[in-house]
Amino acid sequence: MDANARQTETSASTILAVNNIEVIYNHVILVLKGVSLTVPEGGIVALLGANGAGKTTTLKAVSNLLQAERGDVTKGTIVFKDERVEALSPNDLVRRGCIQVMEGRHCFGHLTIEENLLTGAYTRKDGGAAVKADLEMVYDYFPRLRERRGSQAGYTSGGEQQMCAIGRALMSRPSMILLDEPSMGLAPQLVEEIFEIVKELNEKEGVSFLLAEQNTNVALRYATYGYIMESGRIVLDGAAKALRENEDVKEFYLGVGGEGRKSFRNVKHYKRRKRWLA
Amino acid sequence: MFYREAGQYKTTYAADQQIFPIRQDRIGIGVILVLALLLPLVASEFMLSAIAIPFLILALATIGLNILTGYAGQLSLGTGAFMGVGAYSCYKLVTIFPEVNVIVHILLSGVFAAAAGVVFGLPSLRIKGLYLAVTTLAAQFFLEWCFIRISWLYNYNASGAIEVPGREFFGTLVTGPAAGGISRYYVVLAIVVVMTLLIKNLIRGRIGRQWMMIRDMDIAAELMGVRPLVAKLSAFAVSSYVCGVAGAMFVFFYLGAAEPAVFSITLSFQVLFMAIIGGLGSLVGSFFGAAFIWILPILMRVGLPALGVDIAAETVFQVAQMVIGALIIFFLIVEPHGLARLWAIGKEKLRVWPFPYA
Amino acid sequence: MNVLVKPAGMQPDGETAPGEVLLRIDSVSLSFGGVRAITNISFDIIKGEVRAIIGPNGAGKTSMLNVINGFYHPQEGTITWRGKVRRKMKPYEAASHGIARTFQNVALFKGMTTLDNIMTGRGLKMHSGFLWQCLRVGPALREEIEHRRKVEEIIDFLEIQAIRKTPVGRLPYGLQKRVELARALAMEPELLLLDEPMAGMNLEEKEDMSRFILDVNQQFGTTIALIEHDMGVVMDLSDRVVVLDYGRKIADGPPEEVQANQDVIDAYLGVSH
Amino acid sequence: MLYNILIDPFVQMVDAPDFLIQVVWEGFVAGVLYALIALGFVLIYKASGVFNFAQGIMVVFAGLSLVGLHQKGVPAWLALILAIGIMAILAVCIEKFVMRPLVGQPDIILLMATIGMTYFLIGLGEVIFGGEPKQMITSELGLPTGSTAFEMGERGLVILQHIDIAAAVIALLMVGGLAVFFNRTRIGRALRAVADDHTAALSVGISLNQIWAIVWFAAGIVALATGIMWGARSDVSFALEIVALKALPVLILGGFTSIPGAIIGGLIIGIGEKVGEIYWGGLVGGGIESWLAYVIALVFLLFRPQGLFGEKIIERI
Amino acid sequence: EDSVYIQLPTYRTGPYAGSGIHIANGMSDYLAMINARDGGVNGVKIDFDECETGYDTQKGVECYEQAKAKNTLVFNPWSTGITLQVIPKSSVDKIPVLSMAYGLSAAADGNTFPWVFNPPDTYWDGLSAIIKYIGEQEGGMEGLKGKKIGYIFLDAGYGREPIPLLDNLAQKYGFEVLQYPVAGKEMQNQSSQWLSIRRDRPDYVVMWGWGAMNPTAIKEAVKNRFDMSKFIGVWWAGGDEDARAGGAGAKGYKSVSFNNVGADYPALQDIKKLVVDAGNSHTPADTIGENLYNRGVVNALYMVEAIRTAQEMTGKKVINAEDMRLGLENLKIDEARLEAIGLKGMIAPIEITCSNHSGHHPLFIQEWDGEKWTSATDWFSPLTEEVTPILMQASKDYATSNAPWPTRDDACPAN
Ligand SMILES: Nc1ncnc2c1ncn2[C@@H]1O[C@H](COP(=O)(O)OP(=O)(O)OP(=O)(O)O)[C@@H](O)[C@H]1O
Ligand SMILES: Nc1ncnc2c1ncn2[C@@H]1O[C@H](COP(=O)(O)OP(=O)(O)OP(=O)(O)O)[C@@H](O)[C@H]1O
Ligand SMILES: [Mg+2]
Ligand SMILES: [Mg+2]
């Protein structure tokens, strides 16, 4: 596969390179069957795919959160900033600038929104004033959070928690963010805003992103490169633009067939065959 | 290879809902039962009386606790006391109605334990999780105190202990000091097997599902029409019933006599360890856990000196304790969900064999 | 695809015929300490329709559902269910009133298999006694098999046969949502509350899910209240939409009308879709 | 009957105020000691959401190390330092061999692991130090051993043990210090985060290894202090491990996560059970102390299911 | 080589280890010394090992089953709880139970309990001796009238056993009994009990404690400034360490006893020389001669002498458990024999008969002088006449409540 061929010649401008990893849960369930991908320095890479394809697993493998779920990377390498990171602990990775926003929010329920955000700055050493400034920045991004800053996160609404989780990651001033389904449960307007934030951070501060996203439409609009996963393998990859033009992607992920957008009311109920699996 | 259900088709839901839908499992359990039946032929009196009988009884108690903690999610540290209620009720019943069959008394004594369980289960409606431990601890210590203080319970014996009188079942002596290990073993085996079967049925039916709903997500359960009061109290009742029967059996078929200290918090913890090590929410796990916590230390205590390792008795004891502690941690690390899950993973491995993964 | 036959007895007594108001919310307010989650909201749900509730994050949508099924008790206002003002009820009574729901943060019973999870939905319809269940003969066994059949129909309907015996904790998020729907359907509810059923799904899955929702609505006649952030879905599926913002109602009407409403665009949609 | 329950005890209290003071003082001291044990539990619970069953045996272990070293001829102050060192090693080992491999597991599993640790430590302690009780080296450590008696009225007498006063002072200092540590520092916030969600805490870069080592060490120090104080009252023996169970109602009453809760819960339980036992216990033959604490805690819980100062159990769907 | 097997259930761990260790040391060392010095009993080696019970009834039963499987000659439960467990079994398994001065008082009735022995005295003897002593202090038993006697006890079968007799004596002599139960898990937390004692101001306090309960009680008594000379414990509350825990304030504390302390007896010197100094024992040399150690020796002495008696009576060298019972039932150790053994003066001569398995032997009161135990009285007899009827009644009750209780197959000769 040409994607793999490209991986091997990891250039200096690559911030993250995942090489042919295999992940096994509970010692018996093989979930990732050789996944390779690269994120260029300062790039936004989208990881797309159906439910259960293994997107979350891939991100967790990178951030080393798999152990806590009894998953193991049994094969392959992960290189972040020219350093093998499979054996590092998650906090080492955060210190090196790579942070993950977990799927399903995972806010600290008993901490207030503000305390949640401050835990994001745990690894920072640059002083209270800088943290404070960033706190203001997050509040500016998500005014709703400012309103609810004193509430315990466990009581806030789903969307508020999602904002909190993203804000918390931003607080660590990362150089790379692994975003797992950032748009889940957010109002449409906010989805756009989140991606605007991604773009802004990417352009202004050079933060790289690897995002797993179901909202292919938006994701491919903002990403520079995309990978498509199916049951534990990468089945298609390419520049975002090229993917947007791909007929299959168009039909299955963007919902625009030959005759433009279809109504959800009129979808026919039959299983369609994906051409790349043939 | 050998452990695969390929080719075993189920054509009715009834067939699909058997306890052991896979033929190999059915064969396995059959073999185990036959071995259990044949055990007295080879086992010494010591093995029967000091290992097999208490193991079975404690496994039953563990099942009782598992109903409450493993299936209904209500942490209980009062198992010992509920077992005590069963034992003392049984003693009273046997002395008040000596002509009634002792097995009937054993089964009835659970009812009293169930009543106690319901009373102490009431706070569970408001109090959850670790906090619930305090009500069950209150039950533990209060009941333990009652066992000492209410002399009526032990017929005003000066010793404060209850002694098991000899009773017959179909002409063979099954309780009391003169009852042989073999007859006691068979009675215990029968009760434990039958009760396990009934509980298995209960667990996979509507009531069992209600318990698990409460355990997994009580709010969602309630919104789906489960009345927390009914579900929790029924779990307390059934669990205490089983523990009560186990308690009665513990005294009548194993100890032969008991003072209140037998039903102390130590027993509660012992049973809790069995439940957790075996795997919460698993009936086979209860047997595994009981075996691990009961049999292993005995084997070590008896086995180490027998191997010719020359150390003092208390050192054997202490080393056994350390090893058990270390093994508990080791097993949790290998598989936090207990021996039952380890067993399940083993079976899954066997199933996909010769491939390493599914 | 099996043909779904409307089971006998599914249609509750003729109290509310299609087209009549099934549930009416009258000037309901709800607050938690200082936080006002819902302020003076009124709207109704008509038997047989798909009613969408939309609004920005934290607007009070989930809280509204919680009020409807009795998990939250509003400080003010009345709720009329099938023409009768409903007294304050316990959450577990909602189910017997025929209200089922799915949850925003998946609330499956993690320790059980898919099959068992769906079977829990049949709990209220099973009545065999304790002793029968212990013995698992007679009524208990019959009942178990009969309901299993119902559950299998739902499994077929939602196309989740393959995961029948998988513990739900291991399923990917999207499938969990589908199992949750199956569980709610198993209750054969009159009113089905769906809280963001399609969050975290890709287009294909959303299409499937839409199909299921429409089928449920059309074939079983189940009334549906739907919270969803995907405007495409909302516009296509719903008959009427109520829009909340900061706990207040800012619009109510057919989808096209709501979509064009400037307040809604400002508060929620950003650019018009 | 009703008179005996409702009136007589109060008459007794008024009749002999000096005795009442003594009872309350004894309750207070017992409460302080309970609170010390509970404090160790709270530390671990706050930092990991784990109910550390091994706290009781850690108390014994710490006390035995201190006394055992002294018996081997080590001077008291050096023994104290070495005992602290032993607790540090223990903390690191626990973190490395127990907590780290079990990160992210359900609470009950971690609880079980601490039970495994308890078994292990009991065995180890007995192998090293032997099972016989040892006398605490109170005076060698420079702790006061005398007592002061206050005369009250013609027959009244209130006796205060100096060691008890010292225990109260040390407990208050520890509680104060730890409360500040938890509420005012960055680490404190991180600890609370860890208790809520291990995985999420990992994901934001909190080093569980480091935090757990610190906290277990702190719990070890608290255990040592507890061991010294309890040891001064009765001997240091493995029987102390059972007393540690008393910390449970204290903990539950105060709320698992609250440091001030531990001390207040301790005092309520300590004083409550002493007063209850002495003025009401006789009505049912005495010895009600064995369960009174749990019933007191239960009554409080019925009104506040999360304990007096515990964090509210979040129920939202 | 001929040998007989004896299992010694002991506890060197757990909450009661503080008392248990010394007992275990005494028993083992004496048996080891007999093997080393005399090559066993009449040339038959005593093969013994310990079985750790941790004072836990479950483990005790396990040890019993193990002992049974290995054909032990005799079983010494060393715990009242375990004793009660094994009493019913022993008659079926035909293993004599030697519960020296503990266990079930009623078991002294050899007609009802042919397999259980509790020499030299029962708990009821101990209690009656203490009351007798208190009476003497008060100038005769009439002096007891109107007195208040506090009874602080381990709230278990062990501590509760003397209560019926205590109530009985109270009625008879007109004193008042105040009970202060101490729960097993609260052993180290006795301030309530001692506060109550302070309030109630009993004239005497009698203690039925064991393990960690004893030192804690003595400390509390000192702390509460209770007059130590009026504080009297049962023999099990008379360990050296128990009293030592009270520091200087414990001076004057008393306990009833049936053995003298000190290591100057030739047999103990033999132990020191042949066992301890030879490195065949864990015993710290300075604990030889302490009260509980010596008591362990006495327990072992009974066993050895019973074996010897059994050998003489049966003419067999290697005896079995049933012979052992015969030996115990005819055990007689007189002054001459004690002298020969090398323990003259440590215990009073004893005699056990078929119908009297305890003997209700003389006792004495010992007093702690701040360093060690000293005798406070001469040997004197307990109130046997008062105790016997109650005892026989209790034994009858036991048999009826456990009907069908096996009757003795060989009736005791009436004596
Ligand atoms: N802890 C686990 N134990 C066993 N299997 C797991 C576990 N977590 C995930 N899996 C399995 O791994 C596969 C990939 O899951 P993953 O969560 O990575 O998918 P995903 O692409 O993120 O899906 P989604 O879009 O639904 O989030 C799924 O089939 C799932 O069943
Ligand atoms: N039990 C509660 N205690 C305190 N505040 C609450 C509680 N439930 C809801 N809230 C608050 O009420 C507001 C509305 O919450 P709700 O969950 O209804 O929002 P929502 O409309 O569902 O938002 P989203 O789209 O993000 O899920 C939020 O600000 C939330 O923080
Ligand atoms: Mg995912
Ligand atoms: Mg919501």
Short mmCIF file of N, CA and C in Angstrom, two decimals, chain B residues 45-46 49-50 58 91 95 141 144-145 148-149 154-155 157-167 177-179 184 250 254-262 265-267 270 294 297-298 301-302 312-314 317-318, chain E residues 10 12-13 49-54 56-59 61-62 65-66 68-69 79-82 84-86 88-93 104 124 153 155-158 160-161 164 181 185 282 394 397-398 401-405:
data_model
loop_
_atom_site.label_atom_id
_atom_site.label_comp_id
_atom_site.label_asym_id
_atom_site.label_seq_id
_atom_site.Cartn_x
_atom_site.Cartn_y
_atom_site.Cartn_z
N GLU B 45 -10.89 -38.96 55.41
CA GLU B 45 -11.82 -38.25 56.28
C GLU B 45 -11.42 -36.78 56.40
N PHE B 46 -10.12 -36.55 56.48
CA PHE B 46 -9.65 -35.17 56.61
C PHE B 46 -10.04 -34.36 55.38
N SER B 49 -13.88 -33.79 55.58
CA SER B 49 -14.38 -32.97 56.67
C SER B 49 -13.75 -31.59 56.72
N ALA B 50 -12.49 -31.52 56.43
CA ALA B 50 -11.81 -30.23 56.61
C ALA B 50 -11.67 -29.47 55.30
N LEU B 58 -18.96 -22.88 51.98
CA LEU B 58 -18.53 -21.49 51.79
C LEU B 58 -18.80 -21.03 50.37
N TYR B 91 -30.56 -23.76 64.92
CA TYR B 91 -30.37 -24.38 66.23
C TYR B 91 -31.66 -24.32 67.04
N THR B 95 -34.05 -27.46 68.18
CA THR B 95 -34.33 -27.79 69.58
C THR B 95 -35.81 -27.63 69.91
N PHE B 141 -22.18 -6.13 63.44
CA PHE B 141 -21.80 -6.01 64.84
C PHE B 141 -23.01 -6.11 65.77
N GLU B 144 -23.98 -9.78 65.90
CA GLU B 144 -22.97 -10.51 66.65
C GLU B 144 -23.18 -10.30 68.15
N TRP B 145 -23.49 -9.06 68.47
CA TRP B 145 -23.74 -8.72 69.88
C TRP B 145 -24.96 -9.47 70.37
N ILE B 148 -24.40 -12.99 71.39
CA ILE B 148 -23.82 -13.17 72.72
C ILE B 148 -24.83 -12.84 73.80
N ARG B 149 -25.58 -11.77 73.56
CA ARG B 149 -26.41 -11.24 74.63
C ARG B 149 -27.74 -11.94 74.84
N TYR B 154 -29.05 -19.39 72.50
CA TYR B 154 -28.28 -20.61 72.68
C TYR B 154 -28.79 -21.41 73.88
N ASN B 155 -30.10 -21.29 74.10
CA ASN B 155 -30.74 -22.08 75.16
C ASN B 155 -30.05 -21.93 76.51
N ASN B 157 -27.14 -21.86 77.48
CA ASN B 157 -25.95 -22.66 77.78
C ASN B 157 -24.93 -21.80 78.51
N ALA B 158 -24.31 -22.38 79.51
CA ALA B 158 -23.32 -21.59 80.25
C ALA B 158 -22.17 -21.20 79.33
N SER B 159 -21.88 -22.04 78.37
CA SER B 159 -20.72 -21.77 77.52
C SER B 159 -21.02 -20.72 76.46
N GLY B 160 -22.27 -20.38 76.27
CA GLY B 160 -22.61 -19.41 75.24
C GLY B 160 -22.47 -19.96 73.84
N ALA B 161 -22.31 -21.26 73.74
CA ALA B 161 -22.13 -21.85 72.42
C ALA B 161 -23.31 -22.72 72.07
N ILE B 162 -23.48 -22.98 70.76
CA ILE B 162 -24.52 -23.92 70.36
C ILE B 162 -23.85 -25.21 69.91
N GLU B 163 -24.44 -26.31 70.31
CA GLU B 163 -23.90 -27.60 69.89
C GLU B 163 -24.93 -28.30 69.03
N VAL B 164 -24.44 -28.95 68.02
CA VAL B 164 -25.36 -29.58 67.08
C VAL B 164 -25.73 -30.97 67.57
N PRO B 165 -27.02 -31.19 67.76
CA PRO B 165 -27.44 -32.53 68.16
C PRO B 165 -27.40 -33.46 66.95
N GLY B 166 -27.36 -34.76 67.22
CA GLY B 166 -27.35 -35.71 66.12
C GLY B 166 -28.74 -35.86 65.52
N ARG B 167 -28.83 -35.80 64.20
CA ARG B 167 -30.13 -35.96 63.54
C ARG B 167 -29.96 -36.86 62.33
N PRO B 177 -21.86 -34.94 66.18
CA PRO B 177 -20.48 -35.42 66.15
C PRO B 177 -20.34 -36.81 65.56
N ALA B 178 -21.40 -37.63 65.69
CA ALA B 178 -21.25 -39.01 65.26
C ALA B 178 -21.49 -39.20 63.76
N ALA B 179 -21.97 -38.15 63.11
CA ALA B 179 -22.26 -38.29 61.68
C ALA B 179 -20.97 -38.43 60.91
N ARG B 184 -22.40 -36.64 55.55
CA ARG B 184 -22.49 -35.18 55.59
C ARG B 184 -22.13 -34.60 54.23
N PHE B 250 -22.94 -24.55 57.82
CA PHE B 250 -21.58 -24.41 58.32
C PHE B 250 -21.48 -24.98 59.73
N TYR B 254 -20.39 -28.82 59.39
CA TYR B 254 -18.93 -28.69 59.45
C TYR B 254 -18.44 -28.50 60.87
N LEU B 255 -18.77 -27.36 61.50
CA LEU B 255 -18.16 -27.08 62.80
C LEU B 255 -18.65 -28.00 63.89
N GLY B 256 -19.95 -28.27 63.87
CA GLY B 256 -20.48 -29.15 64.91
C GLY B 256 -20.87 -28.41 66.17
N ALA B 257 -20.25 -27.28 66.40
CA ALA B 257 -20.60 -26.44 67.54
C ALA B 257 -20.06 -25.07 67.21
N ALA B 258 -20.70 -24.05 67.76
CA ALA B 258 -20.22 -22.72 67.39
C ALA B 258 -20.48 -21.73 68.50
N GLU B 259 -19.53 -20.84 68.66
CA GLU B 259 -19.78 -19.71 69.53
C GLU B 259 -19.86 -18.49 68.62
N PRO B 260 -20.36 -17.37 69.16
CA PRO B 260 -20.63 -16.21 68.30
C PRO B 260 -19.41 -15.77 67.50
N ALA B 261 -18.22 -15.97 68.04
CA ALA B 261 -17.02 -15.48 67.35
C ALA B 261 -16.89 -16.08 65.95
N VAL B 262 -17.52 -17.23 65.74
CA VAL B 262 -17.45 -17.85 64.41
C VAL B 262 -18.02 -16.93 63.35
N ILE B 265 -16.73 -10.62 61.88
CA ILE B 265 -16.42 -9.89 60.66
C ILE B 265 -15.39 -10.64 59.83
N THR B 266 -14.55 -11.43 60.50
CA THR B 266 -13.55 -12.19 59.75
C THR B 266 -14.22 -13.10 58.72
N LEU B 267 -15.31 -13.72 59.14
CA LEU B 267 -16.02 -14.59 58.21
C LEU B 267 -16.61 -13.76 57.07
N GLN B 270 -13.88 -13.03 54.77
CA GLN B 270 -13.47 -14.24 54.07
C GLN B 270 -14.39 -14.51 52.88
N TRP B 294 -10.15 -20.93 50.59
CA TRP B 294 -10.25 -21.94 51.63
C TRP B 294 -9.21 -23.04 51.46
N PRO B 297 -4.80 -22.12 51.37
CA PRO B 297 -4.03 -22.02 52.63
C PRO B 297 -3.88 -23.37 53.32
N ILE B 298 -4.94 -24.19 53.27
CA ILE B 298 -4.84 -25.48 53.94
C ILE B 298 -3.77 -26.33 53.26
N ARG B 301 -0.53 -25.07 54.34
CA ARG B 301 -0.19 -25.38 55.72
C ARG B 301 0.11 -26.86 55.90
N VAL B 302 -0.67 -27.67 55.21
CA VAL B 302 -0.44 -29.11 55.33
C VAL B 302 0.71 -29.53 54.43
N ALA B 312 8.81 -23.70 61.35
CA ALA B 312 7.88 -23.74 62.47
C ALA B 312 6.46 -23.54 61.97
N ALA B 313 5.52 -24.05 62.78
CA ALA B 313 4.12 -24.01 62.37
C ALA B 313 3.66 -22.59 62.09
N GLU B 314 4.08 -21.67 62.97
CA GLU B 314 3.57 -20.31 62.76
C GLU B 314 4.19 -19.69 61.53
N PHE B 317 2.27 -20.74 58.63
CA PHE B 317 1.05 -19.97 58.68
C PHE B 317 1.27 -18.57 58.10
N GLN B 318 2.35 -17.95 58.57
CA GLN B 318 2.63 -16.59 58.11
C GLN B 318 3.01 -16.56 56.64
N THR E 10 -1.37 -24.27 68.62
CA THR E 10 -0.84 -23.11 69.33
C THR E 10 -1.20 -21.86 68.54
N ARG E 12 0.89 -18.39 67.71
CA ARG E 12 1.99 -17.43 67.84
C ARG E 12 1.69 -16.22 66.98
N THR E 13 0.50 -16.16 66.41
CA THR E 13 0.11 -15.02 65.60
C THR E 13 -1.26 -14.57 66.04
N ASP E 49 4.35 -31.78 66.88
CA ASP E 49 4.51 -30.57 66.09
C ASP E 49 3.38 -29.60 66.43
N GLU E 50 3.60 -28.36 66.05
CA GLU E 50 2.60 -27.35 66.37
C GLU E 50 1.67 -27.17 65.19
N CYS E 51 0.46 -26.74 65.50
CA CYS E 51 -0.47 -26.39 64.44
C CYS E 51 -1.01 -25.01 64.79
N GLU E 52 -0.76 -24.06 63.94
CA GLU E 52 -1.11 -22.67 64.26
C GLU E 52 -2.61 -22.46 64.11
N THR E 53 -3.26 -22.05 65.18
CA THR E 53 -4.70 -21.80 65.08
C THR E 53 -5.02 -20.31 65.00
N GLY E 54 -4.08 -19.48 65.43
CA GLY E 54 -4.40 -18.05 65.46
C GLY E 54 -5.57 -17.75 66.38
N ASP E 56 -8.35 -19.00 66.27
CA ASP E 56 -9.52 -18.91 65.42
C ASP E 56 -10.20 -20.27 65.38
N THR E 57 -11.49 -20.29 65.63
CA THR E 57 -12.17 -21.57 65.74
C THR E 57 -12.12 -22.38 64.45
N GLN E 58 -12.27 -21.70 63.33
CA GLN E 58 -12.22 -22.44 62.06
C GLN E 58 -10.91 -23.18 61.90
N LYS E 59 -9.81 -22.44 62.15
CA LYS E 59 -8.50 -23.06 62.00
C LYS E 59 -8.33 -24.15 63.05
N VAL E 61 -10.58 -26.12 64.24
CA VAL E 61 -11.23 -27.35 63.81
C VAL E 61 -10.38 -28.04 62.74
N GLU E 62 -9.78 -27.21 61.91
CA GLU E 62 -8.90 -27.77 60.88
C GLU E 62 -7.73 -28.51 61.53
N GLU E 65 -8.90 -31.78 62.84
CA GLU E 65 -9.05 -32.81 61.81
C GLU E 65 -7.68 -33.35 61.41
N GLN E 66 -6.72 -32.43 61.35
CA GLN E 66 -5.38 -32.84 60.97
C GLN E 66 -4.79 -33.76 62.05
N LYS E 68 -6.38 -35.54 64.14
CA LYS E 68 -7.09 -36.80 64.12
C LYS E 68 -6.49 -37.71 63.05
N ALA E 69 -6.25 -37.11 61.89
CA ALA E 69 -5.71 -37.91 60.79
C ALA E 69 -4.34 -38.47 61.14
N SER E 79 -8.02 -22.86 73.55
CA SER E 79 -8.97 -21.78 73.30
C SER E 79 -10.31 -22.34 73.73
N THR E 80 -11.04 -21.55 74.47
CA THR E 80 -12.34 -22.04 74.94
C THR E 80 -13.24 -22.33 73.75
N GLY E 81 -13.17 -21.46 72.75
CA GLY E 81 -14.02 -21.66 71.58
C GLY E 81 -13.73 -22.99 70.90
N ILE E 82 -12.45 -23.25 70.69
CA ILE E 82 -12.10 -24.49 70.01
C ILE E 82 -12.47 -25.69 70.88
N LEU E 84 -14.95 -25.96 72.91
CA LEU E 84 -16.38 -26.23 72.79
C LEU E 84 -16.68 -26.93 71.47
N GLN E 85 -15.93 -26.55 70.44
CA GLN E 85 -16.14 -27.20 69.14
C GLN E 85 -15.81 -28.68 69.19
N VAL E 86 -14.69 -28.99 69.84
CA VAL E 86 -14.21 -30.36 69.71
C VAL E 86 -14.77 -31.30 70.77
N PRO E 88 -17.85 -32.27 71.47
CA PRO E 88 -18.75 -33.32 70.96
C PRO E 88 -18.02 -34.30 70.06
N LYS E 89 -17.04 -33.81 69.29
CA LYS E 89 -16.38 -34.71 68.35
C LYS E 89 -15.49 -35.71 69.07
N SER E 90 -14.88 -35.24 70.18
CA SER E 90 -13.83 -36.06 70.79
C SER E 90 -14.37 -37.41 71.23
N SER E 91 -15.61 -37.42 71.71
CA SER E 91 -16.11 -38.70 72.21
C SER E 91 -16.36 -39.66 71.06
N VAL E 92 -16.65 -39.11 69.90
CA VAL E 92 -16.86 -39.99 68.74
C VAL E 92 -15.52 -40.46 68.19
N ASP E 93 -14.58 -39.50 68.11
CA ASP E 93 -13.28 -39.85 67.53
C ASP E 93 -12.36 -40.53 68.53
N LEU E 104 -14.81 -25.85 79.10
CA LEU E 104 -16.11 -26.00 79.73
C LEU E 104 -15.93 -26.48 81.16
N TRP E 124 -14.80 -22.19 87.26
CA TRP E 124 -15.65 -21.93 88.43
C TRP E 124 -14.84 -22.06 89.71
N PHE E 153 -14.78 -8.63 81.60
CA PHE E 153 -14.53 -9.91 80.93
C PHE E 153 -14.58 -9.78 79.42
N ASP E 155 -16.00 -10.52 76.14
CA ASP E 155 -17.40 -10.82 75.86
C ASP E 155 -17.50 -11.97 74.85
N ALA E 156 -17.23 -13.15 75.34
CA ALA E 156 -17.29 -14.34 74.50
C ALA E 156 -17.59 -15.49 75.45
N GLY E 157 -17.68 -16.68 74.92
CA GLY E 157 -17.98 -17.83 75.76
C GLY E 157 -17.05 -17.89 76.96
N TYR E 158 -15.78 -17.61 76.70
CA TYR E 158 -14.77 -17.66 77.76
C TYR E 158 -15.13 -16.76 78.94
N ARG E 160 -17.97 -15.27 79.59
CA ARG E 160 -19.33 -15.36 80.09
C ARG E 160 -19.54 -16.60 80.96
N GLU E 161 -18.64 -17.57 80.81
CA GLU E 161 -18.87 -18.83 81.50
C GLU E 161 -19.02 -18.69 83.01
N PRO E 164 -22.87 -17.39 85.59
CA PRO E 164 -23.90 -18.05 86.41
C PRO E 164 -23.42 -18.29 87.84
N PRO E 181 -18.53 -5.93 80.07
CA PRO E 181 -18.09 -6.76 78.95
C PRO E 181 -17.14 -6.00 78.02
N LYS E 185 -13.19 -7.43 69.56
CA LYS E 185 -12.48 -6.52 68.68
C LYS E 185 -12.22 -5.18 69.34
N HIS E 282 12.87 -21.46 70.08
CA HIS E 282 12.79 -20.02 69.82
C HIS E 282 12.74 -19.22 71.11
N ALA E 394 -24.96 -28.26 85.58
CA ALA E 394 -24.60 -27.76 84.24
C ALA E 394 -24.26 -28.91 83.32
N ASP E 397 -27.38 -30.53 82.27
CA ASP E 397 -28.07 -29.70 81.28
C ASP E 397 -27.44 -29.86 79.91
N TYR E 398 -26.13 -29.87 79.91
CA TYR E 398 -25.44 -30.01 78.63
C TYR E 398 -25.86 -31.30 77.95
N SER E 401 -29.49 -31.05 76.70
CA SER E 401 -29.73 -30.17 75.56
C SER E 401 -29.04 -30.72 74.31
N ASN E 402 -28.09 -31.61 74.49
CA ASN E 402 -27.46 -32.19 73.32
C ASN E 402 -27.86 -33.65 73.13
N ALA E 403 -29.03 -33.94 73.64
CA ALA E 403 -29.49 -35.33 73.52
C ALA E 403 -29.58 -35.73 72.05
N PRO E 404 -29.29 -36.93 71.66
CA PRO E 404 -28.80 -38.01 72.52
C PRO E 404 -27.29 -37.88 72.76
N TRP E 405 -26.93 -37.53 73.97
CA TRP E 405 -25.52 -37.39 74.33
C TRP E 405 -25.00 -38.77 74.66
#
